[in-house]
Short mmCIF file of C-alpha atoms in Angstrom, two decimals:
data_model
loop_
_atom_site.label_atom_id
_atom_site.label_comp_id
_atom_site.label_asym_id
_atom_site.label_seq_id
_atom_site.Cartn_x
_atom_site.Cartn_y
_atom_site.Cartn_z
CA MET A 1 -57.59 -1.92 52.25
CA GLN A 2 -60.22 -0.13 50.16
CA ARG A 3 -61.04 -2.11 46.99
CA PHE A 4 -62.65 -0.68 43.88
CA GLU A 5 -65.12 -2.39 41.60
CA THR A 6 -64.41 -2.88 37.90
CA GLY A 7 -65.89 0.07 36.01
CA GLN A 8 -65.81 2.39 39.03
CA THR A 9 -64.20 5.82 38.68
CA GLY A 10 -61.12 6.27 40.85
CA VAL A 11 -59.24 9.53 41.22
CA ARG A 12 -55.44 9.52 41.13
CA ARG A 13 -54.16 12.52 43.08
CA ASP A 14 -50.61 13.79 43.34
CA VAL A 15 -50.36 15.18 46.85
CA HIS A 16 -47.35 17.40 47.59
CA ARG A 17 -45.48 17.00 50.90
CA SER A 18 -47.22 20.21 52.03
CA GLY A 19 -50.56 18.38 51.76
CA ARG A 20 -51.68 20.44 48.75
CA VAL A 21 -52.99 18.60 45.70
CA TRP A 22 -50.71 19.01 42.67
CA SER A 23 -52.96 17.14 40.22
CA GLU A 24 -56.12 15.03 39.99
CA HIS A 25 -56.95 12.55 37.26
CA ALA A 26 -60.19 10.56 36.83
CA LEU A 27 -59.49 6.92 35.94
CA ARG A 28 -61.78 3.95 35.21
CA VAL A 29 -60.94 0.86 37.28
CA VAL A 30 -60.16 -2.20 35.13
CA ALA A 31 -59.12 -4.47 38.02
CA ASP A 32 -58.20 -4.07 41.67
CA THR A 33 -56.33 -6.96 43.24
CA SER A 34 -53.71 -7.45 45.92
CA GLU A 35 -51.15 -7.39 43.08
CA ALA A 36 -52.08 -4.04 41.53
CA LEU A 37 -54.70 -1.46 40.77
CA VAL A 38 -55.22 -1.41 37.00
CA ALA A 39 -57.02 1.64 35.62
CA ALA A 40 -57.60 3.28 32.27
CA CYS A 41 -58.71 6.53 30.76
CA ALA A 42 -59.60 7.85 27.35
CA PRO A 43 -59.36 11.32 25.87
CA GLY A 44 -61.91 13.57 27.51
CA ALA A 45 -61.39 12.25 31.07
CA GLU A 46 -61.55 14.96 33.71
CA THR A 47 -58.30 16.23 35.20
CA ARG A 48 -57.10 19.12 37.31
CA TRP A 49 -53.54 20.26 36.71
CA PRO A 50 -51.43 23.25 37.69
CA ALA A 51 -52.51 26.22 35.57
CA MET A 52 -48.93 26.76 34.33
CA TYR A 53 -48.77 23.17 33.06
CA VAL A 54 -52.10 23.54 31.22
CA ARG A 55 -50.85 26.79 29.65
CA ALA A 56 -47.57 25.11 28.59
CA ARG A 57 -49.52 22.34 26.81
CA ALA A 58 -51.87 24.80 25.12
CA ASP A 59 -49.04 27.07 23.96
CA GLY A 60 -46.54 24.31 23.17
CA ASP A 61 -44.00 26.18 25.35
CA ARG A 62 -42.07 23.65 27.43
CA SER A 63 -40.27 26.42 29.35
CA VAL A 64 -43.54 27.24 31.12
CA ARG A 65 -43.73 23.59 32.21
CA THR A 66 -40.36 24.08 33.90
CA GLU A 67 -41.81 27.12 35.67
CA ALA A 68 -44.61 24.87 36.95
CA PHE A 69 -42.00 22.68 38.66
CA ASP A 70 -40.44 25.80 40.19
CA ALA A 71 -43.89 26.74 41.52
CA MET A 72 -44.23 23.25 43.00
CA ALA A 73 -40.91 23.66 44.83
CA THR A 74 -42.10 26.92 46.37
CA GLY A 75 -45.66 25.73 46.99
CA THR A 76 -47.22 28.45 44.84
CA TRP A 77 -49.49 26.92 42.22
CA GLU A 78 -53.15 27.01 41.32
CA LEU A 79 -55.09 24.08 39.87
CA THR A 80 -57.31 24.43 36.84
CA ASP A 81 -59.80 22.09 35.21
CA ALA A 82 -58.60 20.29 32.09
CA VAL A 83 -59.23 17.11 30.12
CA TRP A 84 -57.00 14.20 29.17
CA GLN A 85 -56.10 14.50 25.49
CA GLU A 86 -54.67 12.53 22.57
CA THR A 87 -53.99 9.09 24.08
CA GLY A 88 -55.68 6.24 25.83
CA LEU A 89 -53.93 5.20 29.02
CA LEU A 90 -53.69 1.86 30.82
CA LEU A 91 -52.05 2.21 34.26
CA TRP A 92 -50.72 -0.62 36.45
CA LYS A 93 -49.93 0.45 40.03
CA PRO A 94 -48.74 -2.13 42.61
CA PRO A 95 -49.72 -0.97 46.12
CA ALA A 96 -46.26 -0.61 47.73
CA ALA A 97 -44.22 0.17 44.60
CA TRP A 98 -42.42 3.46 44.02
CA LEU A 99 -43.56 3.40 40.39
CA SER A 100 -46.44 2.79 38.04
CA VAL A 101 -46.24 1.19 34.61
CA ASN A 102 -48.32 2.94 31.96
CA ALA A 103 -49.15 2.07 28.37
CA PHE A 104 -50.21 4.93 26.08
CA TYR A 105 -52.32 4.16 23.02
CA THR A 106 -53.34 6.06 19.91
CA CYS A 107 -55.75 4.91 17.20
CA ALA A 108 -52.68 3.29 15.54
CA GLY A 109 -52.02 1.11 18.62
CA LEU A 110 -49.44 1.16 21.42
CA ARG A 111 -47.50 4.44 21.31
CA ASN A 112 -45.15 3.79 24.23
CA TRP A 113 -44.62 2.29 27.65
CA TYR A 114 -43.98 4.76 30.43
CA VAL A 115 -42.60 4.00 33.88
CA ASN A 116 -43.53 6.80 36.25
CA PHE A 117 -41.48 6.92 39.44
CA GLU A 118 -43.80 8.01 42.25
CA HIS A 119 -44.69 7.45 45.90
CA PRO A 120 -46.49 4.24 46.89
CA THR A 121 -50.27 4.58 46.89
CA ARG A 122 -52.33 5.72 49.82
CA ARG A 123 -55.91 4.55 49.22
CA THR A 124 -58.75 7.02 49.70
CA THR A 125 -62.51 6.58 49.40
CA ALA A 126 -62.34 8.30 45.99
CA GLY A 127 -59.22 6.59 44.61
CA PHE A 128 -55.58 6.87 45.59
CA ASP A 129 -52.96 9.45 46.46
CA THR A 130 -49.35 9.34 45.34
CA PHE A 131 -46.79 11.93 44.26
CA ASP A 132 -44.90 12.01 40.97
CA LEU A 133 -41.14 12.17 41.56
CA ALA A 134 -40.61 13.76 38.10
CA VAL A 135 -38.36 10.89 36.99
CA ASP A 136 -39.68 8.85 34.08
CA LEU A 137 -38.60 6.06 31.78
CA VAL A 138 -40.18 6.06 28.31
CA VAL A 139 -39.90 2.86 26.28
CA ALA A 140 -40.85 2.67 22.61
CA PRO A 141 -42.92 -0.35 21.62
CA PRO A 142 -41.30 -3.07 19.52
CA THR A 143 -41.40 -2.23 15.83
CA CYS A 144 -41.24 -5.82 14.61
CA PRO A 145 -44.34 -7.83 13.87
CA ALA A 146 -45.21 -10.60 16.29
CA GLY A 147 -43.27 -13.80 15.67
CA SER A 148 -40.30 -12.08 13.98
CA GLY A 149 -37.87 -13.52 16.53
CA ARG A 150 -36.78 -10.13 17.85
CA THR A 151 -35.86 -10.04 21.52
CA LYS A 152 -34.72 -7.31 23.84
CA THR A 153 -31.05 -8.30 23.45
CA SER A 154 -31.19 -9.33 19.81
CA THR A 155 -29.36 -7.43 17.07
CA ARG A 156 -31.63 -8.82 14.36
CA THR A 157 -33.88 -6.48 12.43
CA CYS A 158 -37.53 -7.09 11.65
CA GLY A 159 -36.54 -8.80 8.43
CA GLY A 160 -34.50 -11.32 10.41
CA SER A 161 -31.04 -10.34 9.15
CA ALA A 162 -28.27 -9.27 11.48
CA SER A 163 -27.54 -5.57 11.63
#
């Protein structure tokens, strides 16, 4: 299996069942082990996305994003150059898993966890191919300070009192 060096650029591509590329995203390799490929990117990283998706982001019109998915279903989209914006990303992708676990950061810290359901990776010389299944799980970070005793199943608030 192709291994990547720490610091190397790897390209994550979403490749549609037709063989056409749906998106490309430049990532910086943090670690590449038998357990997972760990990669990161910062605002300004190069991407290529469907033109409709880029327009939806620029206009703030989510209905156009839905049209982009319709275009994917029919195989009629065009890619356009873009850049990653707003958040830092840390991605953890086990080789045979049908998901990746992503942490999104802002200057204030962890914004959210994001589980992206996607095809297992197929390594390439430039990075890896997968395909986003358009099913996601977004998890807000804990709001309690470290050591507050809050657990996933707890009903206690950050102050320690029961709710």
